[in-house]
Amino acid sequence: MASIRFEGVRVVYPGAARAAVDGVTLAIPSGCFAVLLGPSGCGKTTLLRTVNRLQPIDGGRIEIDGRDTAGLDPIVLRRRIGYVIQAVGLFPHLTVAQNVAVVPNLLGWDSQRVSERVDALLAQVSLDAQAFRDRYPSQLSGGQQQRVGIARALAAEPSMLLMDEPFGAVDAIVRASLQQETLALQRRTGATILFVTHDVDEALSLADMLVVMRDGHIEQTGTPAEILTHPATPFVAELVDADDALRRLSVITLGALAANAAYTTSSALEPGTIPTLDAGVSLRAALGAMLETGASRVCVMHEGREAAVLDLDTLRNAVRR
Amino acid sequence: MSWLVEHAGEIAARTLEHLWLCGTAFAIALAIALPLGLFAARRGRVGLPLIAALDAIYTIPSLALFALLIPLMGLGFWTAVTALVAYAQIILVRNVVAAVQSVPPWMIDAAQGLGMTPLQVFLRVELPIGAPVAIAGARVAAISIIAIASVAAWIDAGGLGTMIFAGIERQDIRLIAAGTLGIAALALIADGALRAAEHALRAPISPA
């Protein structure tokens, strides 16, 4: 368990005209997948690096689980926080197994335990331990390297993970699968993740909590759906392309609409003739299903029971502004 | 052939002298250049004038440098060592700086972010990554020292240079050849040894 709280955090680089991080206050609950989104130079990476104290702060305070990090030994702190960086960050002179084992070795685990942990971690990131243990990073593809980077960050079972544009260097297909695996990993481990990206689609598909930054301050915080449907400023609207109706459809779930739907059932109408979708499915997928089948309604299932029937008008109203 | 057998003792003695002179100079040069290079690499503003100063020493012809040191230190072994150490500095310091700079910032960042102490960052990341570059510089320095040390005979510091100078004086081509070949052999052996060390350190980074 690990919650993070920023309170008036300020970072000013020497000689810079304005603060890189200018009074950021933000609370990230334990187990949350928080994404910092913004254009380059907005301070998102700097803010991320203040958490494990790679970046000293010039004002404010940062608490992890209610404890001010200023009072903690930065070395001990960093060993408890997983860190995945841009450009992979594997050590080229160490094998895959040695890279993954860096933090356990720093913590003084015995070799048997380290070796077992390495195998388990490689399996977790879908790499065959036998095949990959003894390879060097230069012998891996970009996607494989990033998997090892994630395994390394998870090695000492951290309750918090900092990820700085971890998938920037891999192609779109690999990126999508790494994103899904990261999400699954987070659900499985319950770790709190702070994730930096400038890729809007990536941010929308990963975030529980989306934090839009600009010029060192937070422009808006909310769920992806909240930010797309109610952007607080023109900057946010433009950044996330909130005018794109399809994009808005993609972040709202059927369940969210079903709760407010005018009528809740009508299975008598045309049983079995309309698409049946789970409440967790996005409106965009529902629209797709309707277009595909020619139906003008979908049946929403919640925990195995029919929860609502929604029609095209409901969808239209949901994205109309 | 019989000349070689006759002079085997002298050749061996001069070779050992040469080795001792160069080995001493090389060890001292390394002991100075390592901290100096690390310091210069980490403090760029101090580093540049330092390298410029060492560059200036390197431009002094070796014979002239030995001559300049005589009024200060007199003749002999330690004067020669001093000159050789001074020559090796620029090569070594420059390569230590290059070695430090060959470790990309993201790698240091990753090491720190994983919770390595500054000493661990140095020993586990900077040293293994930078060592091949530094050793490449040490090769050049070692060969330079072995070659320049032949001039040291001129200030009574001994070594294989003594045979070359004697050969010139007595117009004995065999003495000159023996001294020259001995120096060349020493240089090749030193180069090979350091190259092997460099290769051993590089090997895991770019496997065949």
Short mmCIF file of C-alpha atoms in Angstrom, two decimals:
data_model
loop_
_atom_site.label_atom_id
_atom_site.label_comp_id
_atom_site.label_asym_id
_atom_site.label_seq_id
_atom_site.Cartn_x
_atom_site.Cartn_y
_atom_site.Cartn_z
CA MET A 1 0.00 0.00 0.00
CA ALA A 2 1.32 3.37 -0.87
CA SER A 3 -0.38 6.70 -1.23
CA ILE A 4 1.43 9.80 -2.43
CA ARG A 5 0.61 13.34 -1.46
CA PHE A 6 2.22 16.40 -3.00
CA GLU A 7 1.69 19.63 -1.15
CA GLY A 8 2.75 22.89 -2.79
CA VAL A 9 5.73 21.14 -4.40
CA ARG A 10 8.07 23.51 -6.18
CA VAL A 11 11.19 22.85 -8.24
CA VAL A 12 13.30 25.62 -9.75
CA TYR A 13 16.27 24.63 -11.91
CA PRO A 14 19.32 26.80 -11.33
CA GLY A 15 19.28 29.78 -13.68
CA ALA A 16 15.78 29.05 -14.97
CA ALA A 17 13.39 31.98 -15.36
CA ARG A 18 10.35 30.09 -14.07
CA ALA A 19 9.77 27.10 -11.84
CA ALA A 20 9.77 23.70 -13.54
CA VAL A 21 7.21 22.55 -10.98
CA ASP A 22 5.24 25.42 -9.55
CA GLY A 23 3.27 24.65 -6.41
CA VAL A 24 1.78 21.28 -7.25
CA THR A 25 -0.72 19.85 -4.78
CA LEU A 26 -2.04 16.40 -5.56
CA ALA A 27 -3.15 13.33 -3.65
CA ILE A 28 -2.82 9.91 -5.24
CA PRO A 29 -4.62 7.17 -3.32
CA SER A 30 -3.06 3.79 -2.74
CA GLY A 31 -3.46 1.36 -5.63
CA CYS A 32 -4.25 4.12 -8.11
CA PHE A 33 -2.91 4.23 -11.65
CA ALA A 34 -2.14 7.94 -11.95
CA VAL A 35 -0.95 9.35 -15.26
CA LEU A 36 0.80 12.71 -15.61
CA LEU A 37 0.01 14.01 -19.08
CA GLY A 38 1.31 17.12 -20.74
CA PRO A 39 3.50 18.55 -23.49
CA SER A 40 7.26 18.34 -23.12
CA GLY A 41 8.60 20.90 -20.68
CA CYS A 42 5.42 20.90 -18.59
CA GLY A 43 7.25 19.53 -15.55
CA LYS A 44 5.72 16.05 -15.49
CA THR A 45 9.03 14.16 -15.46
CA THR A 46 10.48 16.57 -12.90
CA LEU A 47 7.45 16.02 -10.66
CA LEU A 48 7.82 12.24 -11.02
CA ARG A 49 11.49 12.41 -10.03
CA THR A 50 10.71 14.32 -6.86
CA VAL A 51 8.93 11.25 -5.49
CA ASN A 52 12.07 9.13 -5.16
CA ARG A 53 14.12 12.25 -4.48
CA LEU A 54 16.19 12.03 -7.65
CA GLN A 55 15.00 15.62 -8.00
CA PRO A 56 15.35 17.73 -4.85
CA ILE A 57 12.44 20.06 -4.17
CA ASP A 58 12.74 23.77 -3.48
CA GLY A 59 9.46 24.10 -1.65
CA GLY A 60 6.46 22.18 -0.34
CA ARG A 61 6.47 18.61 0.87
CA ILE A 62 5.87 15.09 -0.41
CA GLU A 63 4.34 12.39 1.75
CA ILE A 64 4.28 8.68 1.08
CA ASP A 65 1.76 6.91 3.30
CA GLY A 66 1.58 10.06 5.36
CA ARG A 67 5.32 10.25 6.00
CA ASP A 68 7.31 13.21 4.78
CA THR A 69 9.93 11.83 2.38
CA ALA A 70 12.36 14.58 3.40
CA GLY A 71 12.90 12.66 6.61
CA LEU A 72 13.68 9.34 4.86
CA ASP A 73 17.03 8.06 3.63
CA PRO A 74 16.83 8.53 -0.16
CA ILE A 75 18.73 5.29 -0.80
CA VAL A 76 16.30 3.25 1.30
CA LEU A 77 13.36 5.13 -0.23
CA ARG A 78 14.50 4.39 -3.81
CA ARG A 79 14.97 0.69 -3.14
CA ARG A 80 11.33 0.52 -2.07
CA ILE A 81 10.05 2.33 -5.16
CA GLY A 82 10.17 0.69 -8.59
CA TYR A 83 11.61 2.97 -11.27
CA VAL A 84 11.23 2.51 -15.02
CA ILE A 85 12.78 5.15 -17.23
CA GLN A 86 12.67 6.40 -20.77
CA ALA A 87 15.08 4.65 -23.13
CA VAL A 88 14.73 1.42 -21.13
CA GLY A 89 17.72 2.06 -18.87
CA LEU A 90 19.12 -1.48 -18.69
CA PHE A 91 22.79 -1.84 -17.84
CA PRO A 92 24.52 -3.08 -21.01
CA HIS A 93 27.30 -4.87 -19.12
CA LEU A 94 24.91 -7.01 -17.10
CA THR A 95 22.83 -9.97 -18.26
CA VAL A 96 19.05 -9.90 -18.13
CA ALA A 97 19.12 -11.85 -14.84
CA GLN A 98 21.76 -9.53 -13.35
CA ASN A 99 19.77 -6.47 -14.40
CA VAL A 100 16.61 -7.77 -12.79
CA ALA A 101 18.57 -8.74 -9.67
CA VAL A 102 20.08 -5.29 -9.07
CA VAL A 103 17.77 -4.19 -6.25
CA PRO A 104 17.50 -7.62 -4.54
CA ASN A 105 21.30 -7.74 -4.54
CA LEU A 106 21.50 -4.23 -3.11
CA LEU A 107 19.12 -5.40 -0.41
CA GLY A 108 21.40 -8.34 0.31
CA TRP A 109 19.05 -11.20 -0.58
CA ASP A 110 20.73 -14.62 -0.74
CA SER A 111 21.48 -15.92 -4.22
CA GLN A 112 18.88 -18.70 -4.10
CA ARG A 113 16.10 -16.23 -3.34
CA VAL A 114 17.36 -13.77 -5.96
CA SER A 115 17.49 -16.46 -8.62
CA GLU A 116 13.95 -17.67 -7.89
CA ARG A 117 12.66 -14.11 -7.88
CA VAL A 118 14.31 -13.38 -11.25
CA ASP A 119 12.65 -16.40 -12.86
CA ALA A 120 9.27 -15.50 -11.40
CA LEU A 121 9.57 -11.88 -12.57
CA LEU A 122 10.60 -12.80 -16.09
CA ALA A 123 7.57 -15.07 -16.27
CA GLN A 124 5.41 -12.19 -15.03
CA VAL A 125 6.52 -10.00 -17.92
CA SER A 126 6.03 -12.86 -20.41
CA LEU A 127 9.67 -13.69 -21.01
CA ASP A 128 10.93 -17.26 -20.96
CA ALA A 129 13.43 -17.28 -18.10
CA GLN A 130 15.51 -20.13 -19.54
CA ALA A 131 15.90 -18.37 -22.87
CA PHE A 132 16.50 -14.86 -21.57
CA ARG A 133 18.31 -15.05 -18.22
CA ASP A 134 21.82 -15.03 -19.62
CA ARG A 135 21.33 -12.75 -22.60
CA TYR A 136 22.65 -9.21 -22.70
CA PRO A 137 20.35 -6.23 -23.35
CA SER A 138 21.93 -5.66 -26.77
CA GLN A 139 20.59 -9.08 -27.82
CA LEU A 140 16.97 -8.15 -27.07
CA SER A 141 14.34 -6.29 -29.07
CA GLY A 142 13.09 -2.94 -27.78
CA GLY A 143 9.93 -4.50 -26.41
CA GLN A 144 11.83 -7.30 -24.68
CA GLN A 145 14.23 -4.76 -23.15
CA GLN A 146 11.32 -2.79 -21.76
CA ARG A 147 9.82 -5.96 -20.26
CA VAL A 148 13.12 -6.59 -18.49
CA GLY A 149 13.09 -2.96 -17.34
CA ILE A 150 9.66 -3.49 -15.78
CA ALA A 151 10.75 -6.79 -14.20
CA ARG A 152 13.75 -4.98 -12.70
CA ALA A 153 11.51 -2.28 -11.25
CA LEU A 154 9.24 -4.91 -9.68
CA ALA A 155 12.08 -7.02 -8.30
CA ALA A 156 11.82 -6.10 -4.63
CA GLU A 157 8.02 -6.11 -4.65
CA PRO A 158 7.64 -2.35 -4.40
CA SER A 159 4.24 -1.00 -3.47
CA MET A 160 4.86 1.95 -5.74
CA LEU A 161 6.11 2.22 -9.31
CA LEU A 162 7.37 5.33 -11.08
CA MET A 163 7.28 5.02 -14.87
CA ASP A 164 8.73 7.78 -17.05
CA GLU A 165 7.50 7.41 -20.64
CA PRO A 166 8.44 3.73 -20.49
CA PHE A 167 6.94 2.78 -23.84
CA GLY A 168 8.14 5.72 -25.90
CA ALA A 169 10.74 3.74 -27.81
CA VAL A 170 8.71 0.72 -28.90
CA ASP A 171 6.39 0.34 -31.88
CA ALA A 172 2.62 0.76 -31.60
CA ILE A 173 1.72 -2.95 -31.45
CA VAL A 174 4.29 -3.77 -28.77
CA ARG A 175 3.29 -0.61 -26.90
CA ALA A 176 -0.35 -1.69 -26.80
CA SER A 177 0.50 -5.10 -25.40
CA LEU A 178 2.92 -3.64 -22.85
CA GLN A 179 0.20 -1.21 -21.75
CA GLN A 180 -2.28 -4.04 -21.26
CA GLU A 181 0.27 -6.09 -19.35
CA THR A 182 1.14 -3.14 -17.14
CA LEU A 183 -2.53 -2.64 -16.33
CA ALA A 184 -2.95 -6.34 -15.53
CA LEU A 185 0.19 -6.27 -13.42
CA GLN A 186 -1.09 -3.31 -11.48
CA ARG A 187 -4.47 -4.95 -10.85
CA ARG A 188 -2.65 -8.08 -9.71
CA THR A 189 -0.13 -6.43 -7.38
CA GLY A 190 -2.23 -3.50 -6.21
CA ALA A 191 0.79 -1.25 -6.62
CA THR A 192 0.35 2.49 -6.90
CA ILE A 193 1.67 3.65 -10.26
CA LEU A 194 2.73 7.13 -11.23
CA PHE A 195 3.14 7.16 -14.99
CA VAL A 196 4.43 9.98 -17.17
CA THR A 197 3.51 10.27 -20.84
CA HIS A 198 2.83 12.81 -23.55
CA ASP A 199 0.78 10.27 -25.51
CA VAL A 200 -2.90 11.14 -25.00
CA ASP A 201 -4.24 7.74 -26.09
CA GLU A 202 -1.84 5.98 -23.76
CA ALA A 203 -2.88 8.24 -20.89
CA LEU A 204 -6.60 7.74 -21.54
CA SER A 205 -6.35 3.97 -21.75
CA LEU A 206 -4.21 3.53 -18.62
CA ALA A 207 -5.29 6.15 -16.13
CA ASP A 208 -7.55 5.77 -13.13
CA MET A 209 -6.57 9.33 -12.39
CA LEU A 210 -5.43 11.62 -15.16
CA VAL A 211 -3.38 14.68 -14.22
CA VAL A 212 -2.98 17.21 -17.02
CA MET A 213 0.03 19.48 -16.54
CA ARG A 214 1.13 22.67 -18.20
CA ASP A 215 4.02 25.03 -17.44
CA GLY A 216 4.77 23.41 -14.09
CA HIS A 217 1.25 23.41 -12.68
CA ILE A 218 -1.73 21.09 -12.76
CA GLU A 219 -4.31 22.15 -15.30
CA GLN A 220 -6.91 19.52 -14.38
CA THR A 221 -7.23 16.27 -12.44
CA GLY A 222 -9.94 13.68 -12.98
CA THR A 223 -10.85 10.38 -14.55
CA PRO A 224 -10.29 10.18 -18.31
CA ALA A 225 -14.07 10.36 -18.82
CA GLU A 226 -14.39 13.47 -16.64
CA ILE A 227 -11.56 15.20 -18.43
CA LEU A 228 -12.84 14.35 -21.90
CA THR A 229 -16.42 15.27 -21.15
CA HIS A 230 -15.73 18.29 -18.95
CA PRO A 231 -12.34 19.75 -19.83
CA ALA A 232 -11.62 22.54 -17.37
CA THR A 233 -9.72 24.80 -19.75
CA PRO A 234 -9.34 25.27 -23.50
CA PHE A 235 -5.78 23.94 -23.12
CA VAL A 236 -7.04 20.63 -21.70
CA ALA A 237 -9.76 20.39 -24.33
CA GLU A 238 -7.26 20.88 -27.10
CA LEU A 239 -4.61 18.59 -25.59
CA VAL A 240 -6.93 15.61 -25.15
CA ASP A 241 -8.88 16.46 -28.29
CA ALA A 242 -12.11 16.58 -26.29
CA ASP A 243 -13.99 17.69 -29.40
CA ASP A 244 -13.51 14.24 -30.86
CA ALA A 245 -16.84 12.53 -30.12
CA LEU A 246 -15.42 9.07 -30.80
CA ARG A 247 -12.71 9.67 -28.25
CA ARG A 248 -15.31 10.66 -25.67
CA LEU A 249 -17.29 7.53 -26.52
CA SER A 250 -14.18 5.46 -25.90
CA VAL A 251 -13.75 6.54 -22.27
CA ILE A 252 -17.37 6.25 -21.12
CA THR A 253 -18.55 2.78 -20.15
CA LEU A 254 -22.01 1.37 -20.75
CA GLY A 255 -22.27 0.90 -17.01
CA ALA A 256 -21.93 4.63 -16.40
CA LEU A 257 -24.86 5.29 -18.75
CA ALA A 258 -26.96 2.36 -17.64
CA ALA A 259 -27.11 3.75 -14.12
CA ASN A 260 -29.02 6.78 -15.42
CA ALA A 261 -30.91 5.08 -18.20
CA ALA A 262 -34.57 5.99 -18.49
CA TYR A 263 -35.82 2.46 -18.82
CA THR A 264 -34.12 -0.53 -17.33
CA THR A 265 -35.41 -3.55 -19.11
CA SER A 266 -37.26 -4.71 -22.16
CA SER A 267 -36.10 -8.18 -22.83
CA ALA A 268 -39.64 -8.92 -24.02
CA LEU A 269 -39.13 -6.63 -26.99
CA GLU A 270 -36.73 -8.57 -29.11
CA PRO A 271 -34.93 -11.17 -27.05
CA GLY A 272 -31.64 -12.34 -28.49
CA THR A 273 -31.79 -10.00 -31.44
CA ILE A 274 -29.75 -7.14 -30.02
CA PRO A 275 -26.08 -7.23 -29.04
CA THR A 276 -25.46 -8.08 -25.39
CA LEU A 277 -22.47 -6.31 -23.85
CA ASP A 278 -20.88 -6.13 -20.42
CA ALA A 279 -21.23 -2.92 -18.39
CA GLY A 280 -17.44 -2.40 -18.52
CA VAL A 281 -17.47 -2.04 -22.31
CA SER A 282 -16.98 1.45 -23.77
CA LEU A 283 -19.69 3.32 -25.64
CA ARG A 284 -17.41 3.26 -28.64
CA ALA A 285 -17.40 -0.54 -28.68
CA ALA A 286 -21.17 -0.53 -28.20
CA LEU A 287 -21.59 1.77 -31.17
CA GLY A 288 -19.40 -0.54 -33.18
CA ALA A 289 -21.56 -3.50 -32.20
CA MET A 290 -24.70 -1.64 -33.26
CA LEU A 291 -23.25 -0.63 -36.61
CA GLU A 292 -22.08 -4.16 -37.22
CA THR A 293 -25.38 -5.88 -36.41
CA GLY A 294 -27.74 -3.20 -37.65
CA ALA A 295 -29.39 -3.09 -34.25
CA SER A 296 -30.37 0.25 -32.79
CA ARG A 297 -30.08 -0.93 -29.20
CA VAL A 298 -27.70 -2.85 -26.99
CA CYS A 299 -28.44 -4.86 -23.92
CA VAL A 300 -26.14 -4.08 -20.98
CA MET A 301 -25.21 -6.93 -18.65
CA HIS A 302 -24.05 -6.22 -15.14
CA GLU A 303 -22.76 -9.09 -13.01
CA GLY A 304 -24.49 -11.57 -15.27
CA ARG A 305 -27.86 -9.86 -15.18
CA GLU A 306 -29.58 -7.67 -17.69
CA ALA A 307 -29.17 -4.15 -16.31
CA ALA A 308 -30.47 -1.92 -19.09
CA VAL A 309 -31.17 -1.53 -22.74
CA LEU A 310 -29.59 1.52 -24.31
CA ASP A 311 -30.34 2.91 -27.74
CA LEU A 312 -28.49 5.10 -30.19
CA ASP A 313 -30.17 8.26 -28.88
CA THR A 314 -28.83 7.58 -25.41
CA LEU A 315 -25.34 7.26 -26.83
CA ARG A 316 -25.78 10.40 -28.86
CA ASN A 317 -26.94 12.36 -25.83
CA ALA A 318 -24.04 11.06 -23.78
CA VAL A 319 -21.47 12.60 -26.08
CA ARG A 320 -23.39 15.69 -27.11
CA ARG A 321 -21.97 18.81 -25.47
CA MET B 1 74.79 -14.93 -32.87
CA SER B 2 77.83 -15.25 -30.66
CA TRP B 3 77.58 -11.47 -30.18
CA LEU B 4 74.09 -11.94 -28.78
CA VAL B 5 75.22 -14.67 -26.39
CA GLU B 6 78.11 -12.50 -25.29
CA HIS B 7 75.86 -9.53 -24.64
CA ALA B 8 72.86 -11.46 -23.29
CA GLY B 9 73.64 -10.36 -19.76
CA GLU B 10 73.80 -6.68 -20.68
CA ILE B 11 70.65 -6.86 -22.78
CA ALA B 12 68.75 -8.54 -19.96
CA ALA B 13 70.00 -6.03 -17.41
CA ARG B 14 69.13 -3.05 -19.63
CA THR B 15 65.70 -4.53 -20.39
CA LEU B 16 64.99 -4.94 -16.69
CA GLU B 17 66.13 -1.35 -16.07
CA HIS B 18 63.86 -0.13 -18.84
CA LEU B 19 60.95 -2.13 -17.49
CA TRP B 20 61.55 -0.87 -13.95
CA LEU B 21 61.78 2.75 -15.13
CA CYS B 22 58.64 2.53 -17.26
CA GLY B 23 56.71 0.45 -14.73
CA THR B 24 57.42 2.97 -11.97
CA ALA B 25 56.50 5.89 -14.20
CA PHE B 26 53.32 4.17 -15.41
CA ALA B 27 52.16 3.30 -11.90
CA ILE B 28 52.75 6.83 -10.60
CA ALA B 29 51.15 8.34 -13.71
CA LEU B 30 48.04 6.22 -13.20
CA ALA B 31 47.87 7.05 -9.51
CA ILE B 32 47.83 10.75 -10.38
CA ALA B 33 45.72 10.61 -13.54
CA LEU B 34 42.81 8.59 -12.13
CA PRO B 35 41.76 11.05 -9.42
CA LEU B 36 42.69 14.01 -11.64
CA GLY B 37 40.60 12.67 -14.53
CA LEU B 38 37.61 11.88 -12.33
CA PHE B 39 37.83 15.35 -10.86
CA ALA B 40 38.14 17.01 -14.28
CA ALA B 41 35.21 14.99 -15.65
CA ARG B 42 32.90 15.97 -12.81
CA ARG B 43 33.87 19.62 -12.75
CA GLY B 44 33.88 20.66 -16.37
CA ARG B 45 34.90 24.24 -15.69
CA VAL B 46 38.05 23.23 -13.82
CA GLY B 47 38.64 20.34 -16.19
CA LEU B 48 39.15 22.34 -19.37
CA PRO B 49 42.07 24.54 -18.19
CA LEU B 50 43.61 21.48 -16.55
CA ILE B 51 43.58 19.59 -19.83
CA ALA B 52 44.94 22.64 -21.65
CA ALA B 53 47.85 22.79 -19.18
CA LEU B 54 48.62 19.11 -19.62
CA ASP B 55 48.40 19.56 -23.39
CA ALA B 56 51.07 22.24 -23.11
CA ILE B 57 53.45 19.84 -21.34
CA TYR B 58 52.92 17.31 -24.12
CA THR B 59 54.06 19.79 -26.75
CA ILE B 60 57.51 20.10 -25.15
CA PRO B 61 59.96 17.83 -27.01
CA SER B 62 61.05 14.94 -24.79
CA LEU B 63 64.74 15.78 -24.96
CA ALA B 64 64.01 19.37 -23.97
CA LEU B 65 61.82 18.28 -21.06
CA PHE B 66 64.59 16.06 -19.70
CA ALA B 67 67.03 18.96 -20.10
CA LEU B 68 64.67 21.36 -18.33
CA LEU B 69 64.37 19.02 -15.37
CA ILE B 70 68.12 18.58 -14.87
CA PRO B 71 68.70 21.95 -13.13
CA LEU B 72 65.76 21.17 -10.84
CA MET B 73 66.35 17.51 -10.07
CA GLY B 74 69.79 16.64 -11.36
CA LEU B 75 70.52 13.53 -13.35
CA GLY B 76 69.18 10.05 -12.76
CA PHE B 77 66.27 7.71 -12.37
CA TRP B 78 63.73 9.96 -10.63
CA THR B 79 64.26 12.82 -13.04
CA ALA B 80 63.41 10.44 -15.87
CA VAL B 81 60.39 9.11 -14.00
CA THR B 82 59.14 12.67 -13.45
CA ALA B 83 59.37 13.49 -17.16
CA LEU B 84 57.65 10.25 -18.16
CA VAL B 85 54.85 10.80 -15.65
CA ALA B 86 54.34 14.33 -17.00
CA TYR B 87 54.10 13.03 -20.57
CA ALA B 88 51.65 10.28 -19.71
CA GLN B 89 49.32 12.64 -17.83
CA ILE B 90 47.58 14.23 -20.79
CA ILE B 91 46.91 10.88 -22.45
CA LEU B 92 45.66 9.27 -19.27
CA VAL B 93 43.64 12.20 -17.92
CA ARG B 94 41.95 12.74 -21.26
CA ASN B 95 40.95 9.11 -21.43
CA VAL B 96 39.70 8.99 -17.86
CA VAL B 97 37.51 12.00 -18.73
CA ALA B 98 36.36 10.25 -21.91
CA ALA B 99 35.70 7.10 -19.87
CA VAL B 100 33.52 8.95 -17.39
CA GLN B 101 31.69 10.68 -20.23
CA SER B 102 31.13 7.36 -22.01
CA VAL B 103 28.62 6.47 -19.30
CA PRO B 104 25.36 8.05 -20.51
CA PRO B 105 23.39 10.17 -18.01
CA TRP B 106 20.34 7.89 -18.19
CA MET B 107 22.45 5.02 -16.94
CA ILE B 108 23.52 6.98 -13.87
CA ASP B 109 19.91 8.04 -13.42
CA ALA B 110 18.72 4.43 -13.54
CA ALA B 111 21.41 3.34 -11.09
CA GLN B 112 20.53 6.11 -8.63
CA GLY B 113 16.81 5.53 -9.11
CA LEU B 114 17.22 1.87 -8.18
CA GLY B 115 18.80 2.95 -4.92
CA MET B 116 22.55 2.62 -5.49
CA THR B 117 24.78 4.67 -3.21
CA PRO B 118 27.29 6.97 -4.97
CA LEU B 119 30.03 4.37 -4.37
CA GLN B 120 27.86 1.60 -5.80
CA VAL B 121 27.07 3.73 -8.86
CA PHE B 122 30.79 4.13 -9.40
CA LEU B 123 31.81 0.52 -8.79
CA ARG B 124 28.87 -1.25 -10.45
CA VAL B 125 28.11 1.06 -13.36
CA GLU B 126 30.65 3.77 -14.12
CA LEU B 127 33.73 1.60 -13.64
CA PRO B 128 32.69 -1.40 -15.76
CA ILE B 129 31.24 0.81 -18.50
CA GLY B 130 34.10 3.31 -18.57
CA ALA B 131 37.04 0.97 -17.93
CA PRO B 132 37.53 -0.16 -21.55
CA VAL B 133 37.82 3.46 -22.69
CA ALA B 134 40.26 4.26 -19.88
CA ILE B 135 42.35 1.17 -20.65
CA ALA B 136 42.51 2.12 -24.33
CA GLY B 137 44.14 5.34 -23.14
CA ALA B 138 46.45 3.45 -20.82
CA ARG B 139 47.70 1.44 -23.83
CA VAL B 140 48.71 4.59 -25.67
CA ALA B 141 50.30 5.99 -22.51
CA ALA B 142 52.26 2.80 -21.83
CA ILE B 143 53.64 2.67 -25.36
CA SER B 144 54.57 6.36 -25.23
CA ILE B 145 56.37 5.90 -21.91
CA ILE B 146 58.31 2.88 -23.19
CA ALA B 147 59.40 4.77 -26.31
CA ILE B 148 60.25 8.08 -24.63
CA ALA B 149 62.14 6.25 -21.86
CA SER B 150 64.88 5.45 -24.37
CA VAL B 151 65.89 9.11 -24.19
CA ALA B 152 66.23 8.72 -20.41
CA ALA B 153 69.62 7.06 -20.92
CA TRP B 154 70.85 10.49 -21.86
CA ILE B 155 70.34 11.66 -18.27
CA ASP B 156 71.85 8.54 -16.69
CA ALA B 157 68.58 6.83 -15.93
CA GLY B 158 69.61 3.59 -17.59
CA GLY B 159 67.42 1.34 -19.73
CA LEU B 160 67.67 0.10 -23.28
CA GLY B 161 68.35 3.64 -24.49
CA THR B 162 71.82 3.24 -22.97
CA MET B 163 72.61 0.60 -25.60
CA ILE B 164 71.36 2.81 -28.41
CA PHE B 165 73.47 5.77 -27.27
CA ALA B 166 76.50 3.48 -26.80
CA GLY B 167 75.93 2.06 -30.26
CA ILE B 168 75.86 5.55 -31.79
CA GLU B 169 79.06 6.48 -29.99
CA ARG B 170 80.93 3.31 -30.98
CA GLN B 171 79.26 3.12 -34.39
CA ASP B 172 78.09 -0.39 -33.51
CA ILE B 173 74.89 -1.16 -35.39
CA ARG B 174 74.39 -4.33 -33.33
CA LEU B 175 74.05 -2.37 -30.09
CA ILE B 176 71.59 0.05 -31.69
CA ALA B 177 69.57 -2.82 -33.14
CA ALA B 178 69.48 -4.76 -29.87
CA GLY B 179 68.31 -1.67 -27.94
CA THR B 180 65.71 -0.74 -30.53
CA LEU B 181 64.31 -4.24 -30.89
CA GLY B 182 64.19 -4.60 -27.11
CA ILE B 183 62.13 -1.42 -26.79
CA ALA B 184 59.85 -2.51 -29.60
CA ALA B 185 59.36 -5.90 -27.93
CA LEU B 186 58.52 -4.28 -24.59
CA ALA B 187 56.02 -1.96 -26.27
CA LEU B 188 54.34 -4.86 -28.06
CA ILE B 189 54.09 -6.93 -24.89
CA ALA B 190 52.65 -4.02 -22.86
CA ASP B 191 50.19 -3.24 -25.63
CA GLY B 192 49.11 -6.87 -25.91
CA ALA B 193 48.59 -7.24 -22.17
CA LEU B 194 46.49 -4.08 -21.92
CA ARG B 195 44.59 -4.94 -25.07
CA ALA B 196 43.70 -8.31 -23.52
CA ALA B 197 42.47 -6.52 -20.39
CA GLU B 198 40.45 -4.10 -22.49
CA HIS B 199 38.95 -6.94 -24.50
CA ALA B 200 38.07 -8.92 -21.39
CA LEU B 201 36.18 -5.92 -20.03
CA ARG B 202 34.47 -5.11 -23.30
CA ALA B 203 33.47 -8.66 -24.12
CA PRO B 204 30.18 -8.89 -22.24
CA ILE B 205 28.85 -5.62 -23.65
CA SER B 206 28.94 -6.63 -27.28
CA PRO B 207 28.95 -10.41 -27.42
CA ALA B 208 29.90 -12.02 -30.69
#
